Coordinates of C-alpha atoms in Angstrom, one line a residue:
M1 CA 43.8 -43.7 -42.5
L2 CA 42.0 -40.8 -44.2
S3 CA 38.7 -41.6 -45.9
L4 CA 38.5 -41.4 -49.7
R5 CA 36.4 -38.2 -49.6
F6 CA 39.3 -36.5 -47.8
S7 CA 42.1 -38.0 -49.9
L8 CA 40.9 -37.3 -53.4
P9 CA 40.8 -33.5 -53.2
L10 CA 44.1 -33.4 -51.4
L11 CA 45.6 -35.9 -54.0
A12 CA 44.6 -33.5 -56.8
L13 CA 46.3 -30.7 -55.0
M14 CA 49.4 -32.8 -54.5
L15 CA 49.6 -33.7 -58.2
A16 CA 49.1 -30.1 -59.2
A17 CA 52.0 -29.0 -57.0
A18 CA 54.1 -31.9 -58.2
S19 CA 53.9 -30.7 -61.8
A20 CA 55.5 -27.4 -60.7
R21 CA 58.0 -28.9 -58.2
A22 CA 61.0 -27.7 -60.2
E23 CA 59.8 -24.2 -59.7
R24 CA 58.3 -24.5 -56.2
R25 CA 60.3 -22.7 -53.5
L26 CA 58.2 -23.4 -50.4
R27 CA 55.0 -25.0 -49.1
F28 CA 53.6 -24.5 -45.6
A29 CA 50.3 -25.1 -43.8
Q30 CA 48.3 -22.9 -41.3
L31 CA 46.2 -23.9 -38.3
T32 CA 44.4 -21.2 -36.4
D33 CA 41.8 -20.6 -33.7
I34 CA 42.0 -24.2 -32.2
H35 CA 40.5 -23.2 -28.8
L36 CA 41.4 -26.3 -26.9
S37 CA 39.8 -26.7 -23.6
G38 CA 39.3 -29.6 -21.2
K39 CA 35.6 -28.8 -21.3
N40 CA 35.3 -29.3 -25.1
P41 CA 37.1 -32.5 -26.3
S42 CA 35.6 -32.1 -29.8
H43 CA 38.1 -29.4 -30.5
T44 CA 40.9 -31.8 -29.7
D45 CA 39.4 -34.2 -32.2
D46 CA 39.3 -31.4 -34.8
L47 CA 42.9 -30.6 -34.3
L48 CA 44.0 -34.2 -34.6
R49 CA 42.0 -34.6 -37.7
S50 CA 43.6 -31.6 -39.3
I51 CA 47.1 -32.8 -38.3
D52 CA 46.4 -36.2 -40.0
R53 CA 45.4 -34.4 -43.1
I54 CA 48.5 -32.2 -43.2
N55 CA 50.7 -35.2 -42.6
S56 CA 49.2 -36.8 -45.7
L57 CA 50.2 -34.0 -47.9
D58 CA 53.3 -34.0 -50.1
S59 CA 56.3 -31.8 -49.2
V60 CA 55.0 -29.6 -46.5
D61 CA 58.0 -27.7 -45.1
F62 CA 56.4 -26.5 -41.8
V63 CA 53.2 -25.4 -40.2
I64 CA 52.3 -22.0 -38.7
I65 CA 49.7 -21.6 -36.0
T66 CA 48.2 -18.2 -35.8
G67 CA 46.9 -17.9 -32.2
D68 CA 44.0 -18.9 -30.0
L69 CA 45.4 -22.4 -29.5
T70 CA 43.5 -22.4 -26.2
D71 CA 40.2 -21.1 -24.9
N72 CA 41.4 -19.8 -21.5
G73 CA 45.1 -19.3 -22.0
D74 CA 45.8 -22.0 -19.3
Y75 CA 49.0 -24.1 -19.0
K76 CA 47.1 -27.4 -19.2
S77 CA 45.5 -26.6 -22.5
M78 CA 48.8 -25.4 -23.9
Q79 CA 50.4 -28.7 -22.9
L80 CA 47.5 -30.5 -24.6
N81 CA 48.2 -28.5 -27.8
K82 CA 51.8 -29.4 -27.7
E83 CA 51.1 -33.1 -27.3
C84 CA 48.8 -32.9 -30.3
L85 CA 51.1 -30.8 -32.4
S86 CA 54.0 -33.2 -31.7
K87 CA 52.3 -35.6 -34.1
L88 CA 53.1 -33.3 -37.0
N89 CA 55.7 -34.7 -39.4
V90 CA 57.3 -31.3 -39.8
P91 CA 58.3 -28.3 -37.6
Y92 CA 55.7 -25.8 -36.4
Y93 CA 55.8 -22.2 -35.4
A94 CA 53.2 -20.7 -33.1
V95 CA 52.1 -17.2 -32.1
M96 CA 49.8 -16.2 -29.3
G97 CA 46.2 -15.1 -29.8
N98 CA 44.0 -12.9 -27.6
H99 CA 42.8 -16.0 -25.7
E100 CA 46.4 -16.6 -24.6
T101 CA 47.1 -13.0 -23.8
K102 CA 43.8 -11.7 -22.3
W103 CA 43.0 -14.7 -20.1
S104 CA 46.3 -15.9 -18.7
E105 CA 46.8 -16.9 -15.0
S106 CA 50.5 -16.9 -15.6
G107 CA 50.7 -13.4 -17.1
C108 CA 51.6 -15.1 -20.4
T109 CA 54.8 -16.6 -18.9
A110 CA 53.4 -20.2 -19.4
W111 CA 53.6 -19.7 -23.2
K112 CA 57.4 -19.4 -23.1
K113 CA 57.7 -22.6 -21.0
V114 CA 55.5 -24.6 -23.5
F115 CA 56.2 -23.0 -26.9
G116 CA 59.2 -20.7 -26.5
E117 CA 59.5 -17.0 -27.1
E118 CA 56.5 -14.7 -27.6
R119 CA 58.0 -13.5 -30.9
L120 CA 60.2 -15.4 -33.4
A121 CA 61.8 -14.9 -36.8
F122 CA 62.9 -17.7 -39.1
R123 CA 63.7 -18.2 -42.8
H124 CA 63.2 -20.9 -45.4
G125 CA 65.4 -20.4 -48.4
D126 CA 65.2 -16.7 -49.2
V127 CA 61.8 -16.2 -47.6
H128 CA 61.8 -14.5 -44.2
F129 CA 59.1 -14.9 -41.6
F130 CA 58.4 -12.7 -38.6
C131 CA 55.9 -13.9 -36.0
F132 CA 54.8 -11.6 -33.1
N133 CA 52.0 -11.0 -30.6
T134 CA 49.1 -8.6 -31.3
G135 CA 47.6 -8.7 -27.9
P136 CA 45.7 -7.4 -26.0
L137 CA 47.6 -8.3 -22.8
M138 CA 45.5 -9.1 -19.7
R139 CA 43.0 -6.3 -20.5
M140 CA 40.0 -6.4 -22.7
A141 CA 41.0 -4.0 -25.5
Y142 CA 41.7 -3.8 -29.2
G143 CA 44.7 -5.6 -30.6
H144 CA 48.0 -3.9 -30.0
V145 CA 51.6 -4.3 -31.0
T146 CA 53.7 -3.4 -28.1
A147 CA 56.5 -0.9 -28.2
Q148 CA 59.1 -3.6 -27.5
D149 CA 57.6 -5.8 -30.3
L150 CA 57.8 -2.9 -32.8
A151 CA 61.4 -2.4 -31.9
W152 CA 62.2 -6.1 -32.3
L153 CA 60.4 -6.1 -35.7
R154 CA 62.2 -3.0 -36.9
A155 CA 65.6 -4.5 -36.1
G156 CA 64.7 -7.8 -37.8
L157 CA 63.3 -6.3 -40.9
E158 CA 66.4 -4.2 -41.3
S159 CA 68.6 -7.3 -41.4
V160 CA 66.7 -8.9 -44.3
P161 CA 68.8 -8.7 -47.6
K162 CA 67.2 -6.3 -50.0
G163 CA 64.7 -7.9 -52.4
E164 CA 64.1 -11.0 -50.4
P165 CA 60.4 -11.6 -49.6
I166 CA 59.0 -11.2 -46.1
I167 CA 55.9 -12.8 -44.7
V168 CA 54.4 -11.6 -41.4
I169 CA 52.5 -13.9 -39.0
T170 CA 50.1 -12.5 -36.4
H171 CA 46.7 -13.4 -34.9
Y172 CA 44.8 -10.2 -35.4
P173 CA 44.3 -8.5 -38.8
L174 CA 46.4 -5.3 -39.0
N175 CA 43.4 -3.0 -39.7
D176 CA 41.9 0.0 -37.9
E177 CA 38.8 -2.0 -36.7
D178 CA 40.7 -4.6 -34.8
M179 CA 44.0 -2.9 -33.7
D180 CA 44.5 0.4 -32.0
N181 CA 48.0 1.1 -33.3
W182 CA 47.6 -0.7 -36.7
Y183 CA 49.2 2.3 -38.4
E184 CA 52.4 2.0 -36.5
A185 CA 52.7 -1.6 -37.8
T186 CA 51.7 -0.9 -41.4
D187 CA 53.9 2.3 -41.6
L188 CA 56.9 0.1 -40.6
L189 CA 56.0 -2.9 -42.8
R190 CA 55.5 -0.8 -45.9
R191 CA 59.2 0.2 -45.8
Y192 CA 60.3 -3.3 -46.5
N193 CA 59.5 -6.1 -49.0
V194 CA 56.6 -7.6 -47.1
R195 CA 54.6 -9.7 -49.5
L196 CA 51.9 -11.1 -47.2
C197 CA 50.5 -10.9 -43.7
I198 CA 48.8 -14.1 -42.4
G199 CA 46.5 -14.3 -39.4
G200 CA 43.3 -15.8 -37.9
H201 CA 40.9 -14.4 -35.3
F202 CA 37.8 -14.1 -37.6
H203 CA 37.2 -17.9 -37.8
R204 CA 36.7 -17.5 -41.6
A205 CA 38.8 -17.2 -44.7
C206 CA 39.0 -13.7 -46.1
Q207 CA 41.4 -11.2 -47.6
F208 CA 42.4 -7.6 -46.6
S209 CA 44.7 -4.9 -47.8
Y210 CA 46.7 -3.4 -44.9
E211 CA 47.5 -0.1 -46.7
G212 CA 48.7 -2.0 -49.7
I213 CA 50.1 -5.1 -47.9
P214 CA 48.1 -8.2 -48.7
G215 CA 46.5 -9.8 -45.7
V216 CA 44.9 -13.3 -45.4
L217 CA 42.9 -14.7 -42.5
M218 CA 42.1 -18.4 -42.4
S219 CA 39.1 -20.3 -41.1
S220 CA 39.2 -21.9 -37.6
C221 CA 40.5 -25.3 -37.1
C222 CA 37.5 -26.3 -35.0
H223 CA 34.2 -27.0 -36.7
D224 CA 31.1 -25.0 -36.2
D225 CA 27.7 -24.4 -37.9
S226 CA 29.3 -22.5 -40.8
H227 CA 32.1 -24.9 -41.7
S228 CA 33.9 -28.1 -40.8
T229 CA 37.5 -28.4 -39.7
T230 CA 39.8 -26.3 -41.9
F231 CA 43.4 -25.5 -42.4
G232 CA 45.3 -23.3 -44.8
L233 CA 47.9 -24.3 -47.3
Y234 CA 50.4 -21.9 -49.0
D235 CA 52.5 -22.6 -52.1
I236 CA 55.3 -20.3 -53.2
V237 CA 55.9 -21.4 -56.9
G238 CA 58.0 -19.3 -59.2
D239 CA 57.0 -15.7 -58.6
S240 CA 53.7 -16.3 -56.8
I241 CA 52.3 -17.3 -53.5
S242 CA 48.9 -19.1 -53.4
A243 CA 46.7 -19.6 -50.4
W244 CA 44.3 -22.6 -50.4
V245 CA 41.4 -23.2 -48.0
C246 CA 41.4 -27.0 -47.1
E247 CA 38.0 -27.7 -45.6
D248 CA 37.2 -31.2 -44.4
G249 CA 35.1 -33.1 -47.0
K250 CA 35.5 -30.4 -49.8
H251 CA 37.9 -29.8 -52.7
P252 CA 40.6 -27.4 -51.7
S253 CA 39.6 -23.9 -52.9
L254 CA 42.0 -21.1 -54.0
L255 CA 41.5 -18.1 -51.8
C256 CA 44.1 -15.8 -53.4
R257 CA 47.4 -15.5 -55.2
Y258 CA 50.0 -12.7 -54.9
A259 CA 53.3 -11.9 -56.5
V260 CA 56.4 -12.4 -54.4
S261 CA 58.6 -9.8 -56.2
G262 CA 58.0 -6.5 -58.0
E263 CA 54.8 -4.6 -57.4
V264 CA 52.3 -6.2 -55.0
K265 CA 49.6 -7.5 -57.2
D266 CA 46.5 -9.7 -56.5
M267 CA 45.5 -12.8 -58.4
Y268 CA 43.8 -10.7 -61.1
G269 CA 46.9 -8.5 -61.8
N270 CA 45.6 -5.5 -59.9
V271 CA 48.3 -3.5 -58.1
L272 CA 47.7 -3.0 -54.4
K273 CA 48.5 0.5 -53.2
P274 CA 48.2 2.2 -49.8
E275 CA 45.2 4.4 -49.2
S276 CA 46.3 7.9 -49.9
G277 CA 45.7 9.5 -46.5
D278 CA 42.0 8.4 -46.5
V279 CA 42.2 6.5 -43.2
Q280 CA 42.3 8.6 -40.1
R281 CA 45.2 7.8 -37.9
L282 CA 45.0 10.0 -34.9
D283 CA 42.0 12.4 -34.5
S284 CA 43.0 15.4 -32.4
T285 CA 39.8 17.3 -32.8
D286 CA 38.9 17.1 -29.1
N287 CA 42.2 18.8 -28.2
I288 CA 41.2 21.8 -30.4
L289 CA 37.6 21.9 -29.1
F290 CA 38.8 21.9 -25.5
P291 CA 42.0 24.1 -25.6
F292 CA 41.9 24.7 -21.8
V293 CA 43.1 21.1 -21.2
R294 CA 46.8 21.0 -21.6
K295 CA 49.6 18.5 -21.2
V296 CA 51.9 19.6 -18.3
W297 CA 54.3 17.0 -19.4
T298 CA 54.3 13.6 -21.2
C299 CA 56.8 10.9 -22.0
R300 CA 56.7 7.7 -24.0
T301 CA 58.6 4.7 -22.7
D302 CA 60.0 1.8 -24.6
A303 CA 57.4 -0.7 -23.1
S304 CA 53.7 -1.1 -22.9
I305 CA 51.9 -0.1 -19.7
Y306 CA 48.8 -1.9 -18.3
S307 CA 48.9 -0.5 -14.8
S308 CA 47.7 2.9 -13.4
P309 CA 50.1 5.5 -12.1
V310 CA 50.3 6.0 -8.3
T311 CA 51.9 8.9 -6.4
D312 CA 53.2 9.8 -3.0
G313 CA 52.8 13.5 -3.7
K314 CA 56.4 13.9 -4.9
R315 CA 57.0 11.0 -7.2
I316 CA 55.0 8.9 -9.6
F317 CA 55.4 5.1 -9.8
V318 CA 54.6 3.2 -12.9
A319 CA 55.0 -0.6 -13.6
D320 CA 55.3 -1.8 -17.1
D321 CA 55.2 -4.9 -19.4
T322 CA 59.0 -5.5 -19.2
G323 CA 58.8 -6.0 -15.5
T324 CA 60.3 -2.5 -14.7
L325 CA 59.0 -0.2 -12.0
T326 CA 60.0 3.4 -12.6
A327 CA 59.8 6.4 -10.3
Y328 CA 59.3 9.8 -12.0
R329 CA 59.3 13.3 -10.6
L330 CA 55.7 14.5 -10.3
G331 CA 56.4 18.0 -11.4
D332 CA 58.1 17.4 -14.8
G333 CA 58.1 13.6 -15.4
H334 CA 61.9 13.3 -15.0
P335 CA 62.9 9.6 -14.3
L336 CA 64.4 9.1 -10.8
W337 CA 65.1 5.4 -10.5
T338 CA 64.1 2.0 -11.9
F339 CA 63.7 -1.5 -10.4
H340 CA 63.7 -4.6 -12.6
A341 CA 61.7 -7.7 -11.7
G342 CA 62.0 -11.0 -13.4
A343 CA 58.8 -10.8 -15.5
R344 CA 56.1 -8.4 -16.6
M345 CA 54.1 -6.2 -14.2
V346 CA 50.5 -5.7 -15.0
G347 CA 48.9 -5.0 -11.6
T348 CA 48.9 -1.4 -10.3
P349 CA 51.3 -0.8 -7.5
A350 CA 50.5 1.1 -4.3
V351 CA 52.6 3.4 -2.0
Q352 CA 52.3 4.4 1.6
S353 CA 54.8 5.5 4.4
G354 CA 57.7 5.6 1.9
I355 CA 57.2 2.1 0.7
V356 CA 56.1 1.0 -2.8
V357 CA 54.5 -2.5 -3.1
V358 CA 54.1 -4.2 -6.5
G359 CA 53.6 -7.7 -7.8
S360 CA 55.2 -9.4 -10.8
A361 CA 54.5 -12.4 -13.0
D362 CA 57.9 -13.7 -11.7
R363 CA 55.8 -14.9 -8.7
R364 CA 57.0 -12.3 -6.3
I365 CA 55.6 -9.3 -4.4
Y366 CA 58.2 -6.6 -3.8
G367 CA 58.5 -3.9 -1.2
L368 CA 60.7 -1.0 -2.3
S369 CA 61.9 2.3 -0.9
A370 CA 59.9 5.1 -2.6
R371 CA 62.9 7.4 -2.3
N372 CA 65.5 5.3 -4.2
G373 CA 64.0 2.0 -5.3
R374 CA 66.0 -0.1 -2.9
L375 CA 64.6 -3.6 -2.3
L376 CA 63.3 -3.7 1.3
W377 CA 61.7 -7.2 1.2
Q378 CA 60.0 -9.7 -1.1
V379 CA 57.3 -12.3 -0.6
E380 CA 57.3 -15.4 -2.7
A381 CA 54.1 -16.7 -4.3
R382 CA 53.5 -20.0 -6.0
D383 CA 52.4 -18.5 -9.3
A384 CA 52.3 -15.1 -11.1
V385 CA 51.2 -12.0 -9.1
L386 CA 48.9 -10.1 -11.5
G387 CA 46.7 -8.3 -8.9
A388 CA 46.7 -4.6 -8.2
V389 CA 47.8 -3.6 -4.7
H390 CA 45.7 -1.9 -2.0
I391 CA 47.4 -0.5 1.1
S392 CA 45.4 0.4 4.1
D393 CA 46.9 1.3 7.5
G394 CA 50.3 -0.2 6.7
V395 CA 48.8 -3.5 5.3
A396 CA 49.1 -4.4 1.6
Y397 CA 46.4 -6.6 0.1
V398 CA 47.2 -8.3 -3.2
G399 CA 45.9 -11.3 -5.0
A400 CA 47.8 -13.8 -7.1
S401 CA 47.4 -16.7 -9.5
D402 CA 48.2 -19.2 -6.9
H403 CA 44.6 -18.9 -5.8
A404 CA 45.5 -16.7 -2.8
M405 CA 44.8 -13.3 -1.4
R406 CA 47.5 -12.0 1.0
A407 CA 47.7 -9.4 3.7
I408 CA 51.3 -8.1 4.1
D409 CA 52.8 -5.9 6.8
I410 CA 54.6 -3.3 4.5
R411 CA 57.2 -2.3 7.1
R412 CA 58.4 -5.9 7.8
G413 CA 57.4 -7.6 4.6
T414 CA 55.8 -10.4 6.6
V415 CA 52.5 -12.1 5.6
I416 CA 49.9 -11.4 8.2
W417 CA 47.4 -13.9 6.7
K418 CA 46.8 -15.7 3.4
Y419 CA 43.5 -17.0 2.1
D420 CA 44.3 -19.7 -0.5
D421 CA 40.9 -21.1 -1.4
V422 CA 40.3 -18.8 -4.4
E423 CA 39.2 -21.0 -7.2
G424 CA 40.4 -18.7 -10.0
Y425 CA 43.3 -16.3 -10.4
V426 CA 43.2 -12.6 -9.3
E427 CA 44.0 -9.5 -11.3
T428 CA 41.7 -6.9 -9.7
L429 CA 42.3 -4.2 -7.1
P430 CA 40.9 -5.5 -3.8
L431 CA 38.5 -3.2 -2.0
V432 CA 39.0 -2.7 1.8
A433 CA 35.8 -1.4 3.5
E434 CA 34.0 -1.9 6.8
G435 CA 36.6 -4.4 8.0
K436 CA 36.3 -6.5 4.9
V437 CA 38.4 -7.3 1.8
I438 CA 36.3 -7.7 -1.4
F439 CA 37.7 -8.9 -4.7
G440 CA 36.7 -10.8 -7.8
A441 CA 38.5 -13.7 -9.5
W442 CA 38.4 -15.5 -12.8
D443 CA 36.0 -18.1 -11.5
N444 CA 32.7 -16.2 -11.7
R445 CA 32.9 -15.3 -8.0
L446 CA 33.2 -12.2 -5.8
Y447 CA 34.9 -13.0 -2.4
C448 CA 34.5 -11.2 0.9
L449 CA 37.1 -11.8 3.6
D450 CA 37.6 -10.6 7.2
S451 CA 40.4 -8.0 6.9
R452 CA 41.7 -9.0 10.4
N453 CA 42.4 -12.7 9.7
G454 CA 41.5 -13.5 6.1
S455 CA 38.6 -15.8 7.0
L456 CA 35.9 -16.1 4.3
L457 CA 32.6 -14.2 5.1
W458 CA 30.7 -14.8 1.9
T459 CA 31.0 -15.3 -1.9
W460 CA 28.8 -14.0 -4.6
S461 CA 28.4 -15.7 -8.0
T462 CA 27.3 -14.6 -11.4
G463 CA 25.8 -18.1 -11.9
R464 CA 27.7 -18.6 -15.1
Q465 CA 30.0 -21.5 -15.9
D466 CA 32.1 -19.8 -18.6
I467 CA 34.9 -17.9 -16.8
H468 CA 35.0 -15.2 -19.4
F469 CA 31.9 -13.6 -17.7
S470 CA 33.7 -13.3 -14.3
P471 CA 33.6 -10.0 -12.3
A472 CA 37.4 -10.3 -12.2
A473 CA 38.7 -7.1 -14.0
V474 CA 36.4 -4.6 -12.4
W475 CA 37.6 -2.8 -9.2
P476 CA 34.8 -3.2 -6.7
S477 CA 33.5 0.0 -5.1
H478 CA 31.6 0.7 -1.9
A479 CA 28.8 3.1 -0.8
D480 CA 26.2 2.9 2.0
G481 CA 26.9 -0.7 3.0
R482 CA 26.8 -2.0 -0.6
I483 CA 29.4 -3.3 -3.1
F484 CA 29.1 -2.3 -6.7
I485 CA 30.5 -4.2 -9.7
A486 CA 30.2 -4.3 -13.4
D487 CA 30.9 -7.6 -15.1
P488 CA 31.3 -8.9 -18.7
A489 CA 27.7 -10.1 -18.7
R490 CA 26.9 -6.4 -19.3
A491 CA 25.3 -6.0 -15.8
L492 CA 25.7 -3.4 -13.1
T493 CA 25.1 -5.0 -9.7
A494 CA 24.6 -3.8 -6.1
I495 CA 25.5 -6.3 -3.4
D496 CA 24.9 -6.1 0.4
I497 CA 28.3 -5.9 2.0
N498 CA 27.3 -7.9 5.1
T499 CA 25.4 -10.8 3.5
G500 CA 26.6 -11.0 0.0
Q501 CA 23.0 -10.9 -1.3
T502 CA 22.1 -9.1 -4.5
V503 CA 20.3 -5.9 -3.8
W504 CA 19.7 -5.2 -7.5
R505 CA 21.2 -6.1 -10.9
T506 CA 20.5 -4.3 -14.2
Y507 CA 21.5 -5.0 -17.8
A508 CA 19.9 -1.7 -19.0
S509 CA 23.0 0.3 -19.6
M510 CA 25.3 -2.3 -21.2
V511 CA 28.2 -1.8 -18.9
R512 CA 31.1 -4.2 -18.9
E513 CA 34.0 -4.0 -16.4
S514 CA 34.3 -0.3 -15.4
A515 CA 32.5 1.2 -12.4
G516 CA 33.2 3.4 -9.4
A517 CA 31.4 5.0 -6.5
D518 CA 30.8 8.8 -6.2
T519 CA 32.8 10.4 -3.4
D520 CA 29.7 11.4 -1.4
G521 CA 28.3 7.9 -1.5
S522 CA 25.1 8.7 -3.4
G523 CA 26.0 7.5 -6.9
I524 CA 27.6 4.7 -8.7
V525 CA 29.2 5.7 -12.0
A526 CA 29.8 3.2 -14.8
K527 CA 31.2 3.4 -18.4
T528 CA 28.9 1.7 -20.9
M529 CA 30.1 -0.2 -24.0
R530 CA 28.9 2.6 -26.4
D531 CA 29.7 6.3 -26.0
S532 CA 28.2 7.0 -22.6
V533 CA 28.9 7.1 -18.9
V534 CA 25.9 6.6 -16.6
C535 CA 25.3 7.3 -12.9
Y536 CA 22.9 5.1 -10.8
N537 CA 21.5 5.9 -7.4
A538 CA 23.7 4.0 -4.9
L539 CA 21.1 4.4 -2.1
S540 CA 18.1 2.9 -3.9
N541 CA 16.8 -0.6 -3.5
E542 CA 16.1 -0.7 -7.2
P543 CA 18.3 0.2 -10.2
E544 CA 17.6 4.0 -10.7
E545 CA 19.5 5.9 -13.3
M546 CA 20.3 9.4 -12.2
W547 CA 22.0 10.7 -15.4
A548 CA 23.7 9.6 -18.6
C549 CA 26.4 11.5 -20.4
N550 CA 27.1 10.9 -24.1
V551 CA 30.9 11.3 -24.0
G552 CA 31.2 10.1 -27.6
F553 CA 34.0 7.6 -27.3
G554 CA 32.4 5.0 -29.5
Y555 CA 32.6 1.3 -28.7
D556 CA 34.5 0.6 -25.5
H557 CA 35.1 -2.7 -23.7
A558 CA 38.2 -1.9 -21.7
P559 CA 38.4 -2.1 -17.8
S560 CA 39.3 1.5 -17.1
M561 CA 37.4 2.6 -14.0
P562 CA 35.7 6.0 -13.8
V563 CA 37.2 7.9 -10.8
V564 CA 35.4 10.7 -8.9
R565 CA 37.3 13.6 -7.3
D566 CA 36.2 17.1 -6.3
G567 CA 32.8 16.6 -7.9
I568 CA 34.2 15.5 -11.3
V569 CA 34.1 12.1 -12.9
Y570 CA 37.4 11.3 -14.7
G571 CA 38.0 8.4 -17.0
G572 CA 40.0 6.9 -19.8
T573 CA 38.9 4.9 -22.9
V574 CA 40.1 2.0 -25.1
K575 CA 41.1 4.4 -27.9
G576 CA 43.2 7.1 -26.2
L577 CA 40.6 9.5 -24.9
V578 CA 40.5 11.0 -21.4
Y579 CA 37.3 12.7 -20.3
A580 CA 35.8 14.7 -17.4
I581 CA 32.1 14.9 -16.4
D582 CA 30.3 17.0 -13.8
A583 CA 29.3 14.4 -11.2
A584 CA 26.2 16.3 -10.1
T585 CA 24.6 17.0 -13.5
G586 CA 26.2 14.5 -15.9
S587 CA 27.4 17.3 -18.2
L588 CA 30.5 16.7 -20.2
L589 CA 33.3 19.1 -19.2
W590 CA 36.0 18.1 -21.6
R591 CA 37.7 15.4 -23.7
H592 CA 41.4 15.1 -24.5
R593 CA 43.2 12.7 -26.8
V594 CA 46.5 11.4 -25.5
G595 CA 47.0 8.7 -28.1
N596 CA 45.0 5.9 -29.8
S597 CA 45.5 3.0 -27.3
L598 CA 44.1 1.9 -24.0
V599 CA 44.2 4.5 -21.3
N600 CA 44.4 2.7 -17.9
T601 CA 42.4 3.9 -14.9
V602 CA 43.5 7.5 -14.4
T603 CA 44.7 9.1 -11.1
P604 CA 43.2 12.5 -10.3
L605 CA 45.3 14.8 -8.2
G606 CA 42.8 17.6 -7.5
K607 CA 42.7 21.1 -8.9
G608 CA 41.9 19.9 -12.4
R609 CA 45.0 17.8 -12.7
L610 CA 45.3 14.0 -13.4
L611 CA 47.9 11.4 -14.2
Y612 CA 47.5 8.8 -16.9
T613 CA 49.3 5.8 -18.5
S614 CA 48.4 3.9 -21.6
S615 CA 49.2 0.6 -23.3
D616 CA 51.3 2.4 -26.0
G617 CA 53.8 3.3 -23.2
R618 CA 52.7 6.9 -22.6
I619 CA 52.8 8.6 -19.2
G620 CA 51.6 12.1 -18.6
L621 CA 50.1 14.8 -16.5
L622 CA 47.1 16.7 -17.8
E623 CA 45.7 20.0 -16.4
S624 CA 42.4 21.7 -17.0
T625 CA 42.8 25.5 -16.6
C626 CA 39.1 26.2 -16.9
P627 CA 37.0 25.5 -13.8
P628 CA 33.7 23.7 -14.3

């Protein structure tokens, strides 16, 4: 039973709505940013309290849940959410938030098992709702609407009868500060009768205009120092939709009101119009400033890509978010063959001796013919295989979410050994050096195994309890008997390869998850979180910065490793830039924009050429015609 201080404000709201019941077309509630975790039972209490309050309201048709239901994207927390939400007296519709997509040991496949499809459309009366994911998927990056979601959204919007109102449900706000391809979404939505976009993510109630489309974000369901438990309530009455903030212990407050037909107006009667070209969509200035960098070829696929391109010298192999591995001709990007797995592929494949090895969230590791894509063998795992593949001397090393690292004979497809005492799940590219296999996992640990038999030699820990600070996305690198990593605690670390002891650790440069060793073994290069790339002395016993280059890419938190070849540092950024730096002097050689989305770790080919892939589905070959 709700206390009187809860029920009186809500009773007033119920009576006000009852007076207009003859006109009312629809009422629904919103929960967002629940962040359930076994380590924080108070958030479960917050959710249950909000559910009780929603159940006490009059005539709620359904509830929408706009992402971040969990803190770590894990199956157990999703199940707990479902158990709590089953107590609602009405149906509910949920979309994923970044905590379900970025940290997901299942590669986001657990969501479908618990809640259904990643995207959904439904209607109540003549009001149409479209709910879809805004990422980012398995990589720290800006929000992103995938190519396949945009295609689904376009088809769905086209089917809505003309004049009927449309409401869009996401987690991220559709603006340029939070999403890399916001303009692709807004350009599409503005062609149709979209009256409101509803989301969360900010943990506070606020309003936006997404190029003339009204946007509402609601406060978090879980309490904090700034507010108590909160949910949103929306009434469509007559020709208007009203959004109310229902905070525990307070009178419901009107956040905004918009028209549901005619021109889009706010609650004061002001017409919302798109900015007239004021917002920069794609800045190609760098391509003008550095004209000697050219695209040899480029193509854009129908799926997002979160893995790097690999090549055997004739062909390029790219794994994508639909679970498709495609081979392209290196010279011109012509597609040669495709292989379809049962779920998304996010780990970078590897190729050697005519065999391509790749993992999938369908719990399998595949060995394919590089020539024609024919399946040669497959290895079953107990959970999703999200790790990148490293092949050395005919042995593929790949980690998975079943808490295991495997060594596989690529010719026979047999498992040579399996180490299955990894506490977290693995998504990184393992390093093979000095007879050892080194990799991080989402458990705050770095593991070192004997490459011959998989026995544990040592582990290194960040000392943190929160898994979000794990050295799990960085690709470890090696120089002079040391391992180098950058982790989300903003630290660059050198570790003795034989003992696992920390040689040095520095927070000075604000790196995150992107680092790589110089080819001559003297330097360790890392991308910082603001504009610059730094190089530290790999041979020193203390952190010693050798140079810093202001590349000018802005804020960057994506795990795209800098790669050194032929004395040049190459890298990609979270907002579509590819850059090249002189590895000896730290001087910027060039920048080139290939899009506005995450560029995965690039693959240099030598002679100024490099391959790239990006989360917006682009694949390309760049060439610098001006020697450094």
